[in-house]
CSV table of C-alpha atoms in Angstrom, one decimal:
chain,number,residue,atom,x,y,z
A,396,MET,CA,-50.2,14.9,55.9
A,397,ARG,CA,-52.0,13.9,52.7
A,398,GLY,CA,-51.0,17.3,51.2
A,399,ASN,CA,-47.3,16.5,51.7
A,400,ASP,CA,-47.8,13.1,50.1
A,401,ASN,CA,-49.6,14.6,47.1
A,402,LEU,CA,-46.8,17.2,46.6
A,403,TYR,CA,-44.1,14.5,46.9
A,404,SER,CA,-45.9,12.3,44.3
A,405,ALA,CA,-46.3,15.2,42.0
A,406,MET,CA,-42.6,16.0,42.2
A,407,VAL,CA,-41.6,12.4,41.6
A,408,GLY,CA,-44.0,12.3,38.6
A,409,TRP,CA,-42.5,15.5,37.1
A,410,ALA,CA,-38.9,14.3,37.8
A,411,LYS,CA,-39.7,11.1,35.8
A,412,ILE,CA,-40.6,13.2,32.8
A,413,LEU,CA,-38.0,16.1,33.1
A,414,LEU,CA,-34.9,14.1,33.9
A,415,PRO,CA,-34.9,11.9,30.8
A,416,LEU,CA,-35.7,15.0,28.7
A,417,CYS,CA,-32.7,16.8,30.2
A,418,ALA,CA,-30.5,13.7,29.5
A,419,LEU,CA,-31.6,13.7,25.8
A,420,ALA,CA,-30.9,17.4,25.5
A,421,LEU,CA,-27.4,16.9,26.9
A,422,LEU,CA,-26.7,14.0,24.5
A,423,ALA,CA,-27.9,16.0,21.5
A,424,THR,CA,-25.7,18.9,22.6
A,425,LEU,CA,-22.7,16.6,22.8
A,426,PHE,CA,-23.3,15.2,19.3
A,427,LEU,CA,-23.7,18.7,17.8
A,428,PHE,CA,-20.5,20.1,19.3
A,429,ALA,CA,-18.4,17.0,18.8
A,430,ARG,CA,-17.9,17.7,15.1
A,431,GLY,CA,-14.9,19.8,14.2
A,432,GLN,CA,-15.5,23.1,12.4
A,433,ASN,CA,-13.2,22.1,9.5
A,434,GLU,CA,-14.8,18.7,9.1
A,435,PRO,CA,-16.9,18.4,5.9
A,436,THR,CA,-20.5,17.8,6.6
A,437,GLU,CA,-21.7,16.5,3.2
A,438,ILE,CA,-20.4,15.2,-0.1
A,439,THR,CA,-21.5,17.0,-3.2
A,440,PHE,CA,-23.4,15.2,-5.9
A,441,SER,CA,-20.5,15.7,-8.4
A,442,GLU,CA,-18.1,13.9,-6.0
A,443,VAL,CA,-20.5,11.0,-5.7
A,444,GLU,CA,-20.9,10.8,-9.5
A,445,ALA,CA,-17.1,10.9,-10.0
A,446,ILE,CA,-16.6,8.1,-7.5
A,447,ALA,CA,-19.3,6.0,-9.2
A,448,ARG,CA,-17.9,6.6,-12.7
A,449,GLU,CA,-14.3,5.5,-11.8
A,450,GLN,CA,-13.7,1.8,-11.8
A,451,ARG,CA,-11.5,1.0,-8.9
A,452,LEU,CA,-10.5,-2.2,-7.0
A,453,SER,CA,-9.4,-1.8,-3.4
A,454,ALA,CA,-6.6,-3.9,-1.9
A,455,PRO,CA,-6.1,-6.2,-5.0
A,456,ARG,CA,-3.8,-9.3,-4.8
A,457,PHE,CA,-2.3,-11.2,-7.7
A,458,SER,CA,-0.2,-14.3,-7.4
A,459,GLY,CA,1.4,-16.9,-9.6
A,460,VAL,CA,4.3,-19.2,-10.3
A,461,THR,CA,7.2,-18.3,-12.6
A,462,ASP,CA,8.8,-20.7,-15.2
A,463,ASP,CA,11.6,-21.4,-12.7
A,464,GLY,CA,9.2,-22.4,-9.9
A,465,ALA,CA,9.4,-19.1,-7.9
A,466,ILE,CA,6.2,-17.9,-6.2
A,467,LEU,CA,5.4,-14.4,-7.2
A,468,SER,CA,2.8,-12.3,-5.3
A,469,ILE,CA,1.7,-8.7,-5.9
A,470,HIS,CA,-0.6,-6.6,-3.8
A,471,ALA,CA,-1.5,-2.9,-3.7
A,472,ARG,CA,-3.7,-0.3,-2.1
A,473,SER,CA,-5.9,0.1,-5.2
A,474,ALA,CA,-6.0,-0.7,-8.9
A,475,ARG,CA,-7.9,0.8,-11.8
A,476,PRO,CA,-8.0,0.1,-15.6
A,477,ASP,CA,-5.9,2.4,-17.8
A,478,ALA,CA,-8.2,4.4,-20.2
A,479,THR,CA,-5.5,4.6,-22.9
A,480,GLN,CA,-3.9,1.2,-22.9
A,481,PRO,CA,-6.0,-2.0,-23.1
A,482,ASP,CA,-5.1,-4.9,-20.8
A,483,THR,CA,-3.2,-2.5,-18.5
A,484,VAL,CA,-4.0,-1.8,-14.9
A,485,ASN,CA,-2.7,1.3,-13.0
A,486,ILE,CA,-1.7,0.5,-9.4
A,487,ASP,CA,-1.1,2.6,-6.3
A,488,ASP,CA,1.3,1.5,-3.5
A,489,LEU,CA,2.5,-1.5,-5.4
A,490,GLN,CA,4.4,-4.3,-3.6
A,491,MET,CA,5.8,-7.4,-5.2
A,492,ARG,CA,7.5,-10.4,-3.5
A,493,ILE,CA,9.3,-13.3,-5.2
A,494,ASP,CA,10.0,-16.4,-3.1
A,495,ASN,CA,12.6,-18.6,-4.8
A,496,PRO,CA,12.7,-22.4,-4.7
A,497,GLY,CA,16.0,-22.2,-2.7
A,498,GLY,CA,14.4,-20.2,0.1
A,499,SER,CA,15.7,-16.7,-0.8
A,500,HIS,CA,13.2,-13.9,-1.5
A,501,LEU,CA,13.1,-10.4,-3.1
A,502,THR,CA,10.7,-7.6,-2.2
A,503,VAL,CA,10.0,-4.6,-4.4
A,504,THR,CA,7.9,-1.6,-3.4
A,505,ALA,CA,6.9,1.6,-5.2
A,506,THR,CA,4.2,4.3,-4.8
A,507,GLU,CA,2.8,3.6,-8.2
A,508,GLY,CA,3.1,1.1,-11.1
A,509,GLU,CA,1.2,-0.8,-13.7
A,510,LEU,CA,0.5,-4.3,-14.7
A,511,ASP,CA,0.5,-5.1,-18.4
A,512,GLY,CA,-1.6,-8.3,-18.9
A,513,ARG,CA,-0.8,-8.6,-22.6
A,514,SER,CA,3.0,-8.6,-22.3
A,515,ARG,CA,2.9,-10.1,-18.7
A,516,LEU,CA,5.0,-7.2,-17.2
A,517,ALA,CA,4.9,-5.3,-13.9
A,518,ARG,CA,6.3,-1.8,-14.1
A,519,PHE,CA,7.3,0.0,-11.0
A,520,LEU,CA,7.2,3.7,-11.7
A,521,GLY,CA,9.2,6.4,-9.9
A,522,LEU,CA,11.3,5.6,-6.9
A,523,ALA,CA,11.4,1.8,-6.3
A,524,ARG,CA,12.9,0.1,-3.3
A,525,LEU,CA,14.3,-3.4,-3.3
A,526,GLU,CA,15.2,-5.7,-0.4
A,527,THR,CA,16.7,-9.2,-0.6
A,528,SER,CA,16.8,-11.9,2.0
A,529,SER,CA,20.6,-11.8,1.8
A,530,GLY,CA,20.7,-8.3,3.2
A,531,PHE,CA,20.9,-6.0,0.1
A,532,GLN,CA,18.8,-2.8,0.1
A,533,MET,CA,18.5,-0.8,-3.1
A,534,GLU,CA,16.8,2.3,-4.5
A,535,THR,CA,16.4,3.0,-8.2
A,536,ASN,CA,14.2,5.0,-10.5
A,537,GLY,CA,11.9,2.4,-12.0
A,538,LEU,CA,11.9,-1.3,-12.4
A,539,ILE,CA,10.4,-3.9,-14.8
A,540,ALA,CA,9.5,-7.4,-13.7
A,541,GLU,CA,8.7,-10.2,-16.1
A,542,LEU,CA,5.9,-12.1,-14.5
A,543,ASP,CA,6.5,-15.4,-16.5
A,544,SER,CA,10.2,-15.7,-15.9
A,545,GLY,CA,10.6,-13.7,-12.6
A,546,LEU,CA,13.4,-11.6,-14.2
A,547,VAL,CA,13.6,-8.1,-12.6
A,548,THR,CA,15.6,-5.3,-14.3
A,549,SER,CA,16.1,-1.8,-13.1
A,550,ASP,CA,15.5,1.2,-15.5
A,551,GLY,CA,18.4,3.3,-14.4
A,552,LEU,CA,21.0,4.1,-11.8
A,553,LEU,CA,20.7,2.6,-8.4
A,554,GLU,CA,22.3,2.9,-5.0
A,555,ILE,CA,22.9,-0.4,-3.0
A,556,HIS,CA,23.5,-0.9,0.6
A,557,ALA,CA,25.1,-4.3,0.9
A,558,PRO,CA,26.3,-6.3,3.9
A,559,PHE,CA,29.9,-5.7,2.9
A,560,GLY,CA,29.6,-2.0,1.9
A,561,GLU,CA,28.0,0.5,-0.5
A,562,LEU,CA,27.5,-0.1,-4.3
A,563,THR,CA,26.4,2.1,-7.2
A,564,ALA,CA,25.6,0.7,-10.6
A,565,GLY,CA,23.9,1.7,-13.8
A,566,GLN,CA,21.6,-1.3,-13.9
A,567,VAL,CA,20.8,-4.5,-11.9
A,568,THR,CA,19.2,-7.7,-13.1
A,569,PHE,CA,17.7,-10.3,-10.7
A,570,GLN,CA,17.1,-13.9,-11.8
A,571,VAL,CA,16.8,-17.3,-10.2
A,572,SER,CA,20.1,-19.3,-10.4
A,573,ALA,CA,20.2,-22.2,-12.8
A,574,GLU,CA,20.4,-24.6,-9.8
A,575,ASN,CA,17.4,-22.9,-8.1
A,576,THR,CA,19.7,-22.3,-5.1
A,577,GLY,CA,19.0,-18.5,-4.8
A,578,GLN,CA,18.7,-15.2,-6.5
A,579,GLN,CA,21.5,-14.1,-8.8
A,580,MET,CA,22.2,-10.3,-9.0
A,581,LEU,CA,24.0,-9.0,-12.0
A,582,PHE,CA,25.3,-5.3,-11.6
A,583,THR,CA,26.4,-3.6,-14.9
A,584,ASP,CA,27.1,-0.1,-16.4
A,585,GLY,CA,29.8,1.4,-14.2
A,586,VAL,CA,29.7,-0.5,-11.0
A,587,ARG,CA,31.5,1.2,-8.0
A,588,LEU,CA,32.0,-0.5,-4.7
A,589,LEU,CA,33.0,1.1,-1.4
A,590,TYR,CA,34.1,-1.9,0.7
A,591,GLU,CA,33.6,-1.7,4.5
A,592,PRO,CA,35.3,-4.6,6.3
A,593,GLN,CA,33.2,-6.2,9.0
A,594,GLU,CA,34.6,-6.4,12.5
C-alpha cells in the first residue's frame, strides 16, 4: 500500500514540474509563430538615424481670431520645418475651419500644404476640398488663406456642387460679410451655372 502511495506522490511531484514547463513551451511557440513572414523584425540603424535627424511635430493644432472676429483653426497629421524657406512649415493632411461671427462656417482640406509665418498665409497644395455650412461643396487645385483677414482665394478652376445646381468658375473668394452675418462667396473668371430646380 505504501508503494502505491509513493508512486502516486512521485507522479504528482513530476506533474507539478512538467505541466508548467509544457505550458511555457506552448506559449513560446504561439509567440514565435504569431508573427507574419512579411512583417519586419527590426529597424535598421540608418532608419533610426533618419527619423532622429528629421524635425517633425505630430498632430499639430493652430488657432486664432481674424480681424473680422472669425475663429480660425488649423490641424494636421504632421508638420515639419521647410529646409529652404525660413518661417515656413510643411504640413501633411491639412484641415482648416473658419467659424464666422454670424454662425456660418467654412472647412478646407488638402493632403498637403504649408504655413508661412512671415506673410501669415496658409497654402493648400494640390487638390483641395471646401465645404460650407450653407451646403456648397467644391474642389479646386490649390487655395490660399490669409490668416489675419480670413480671406480664402482659390488658385484655379473649381467645380462646385450647390444646393440649387452645379457651378464651374475660374476662381472663388471667400470673405466675411461687412455685417458679420455670414460668408460671402465671389465667383469670377467664366462662371457657368447648371440650375436644378428643387421639388
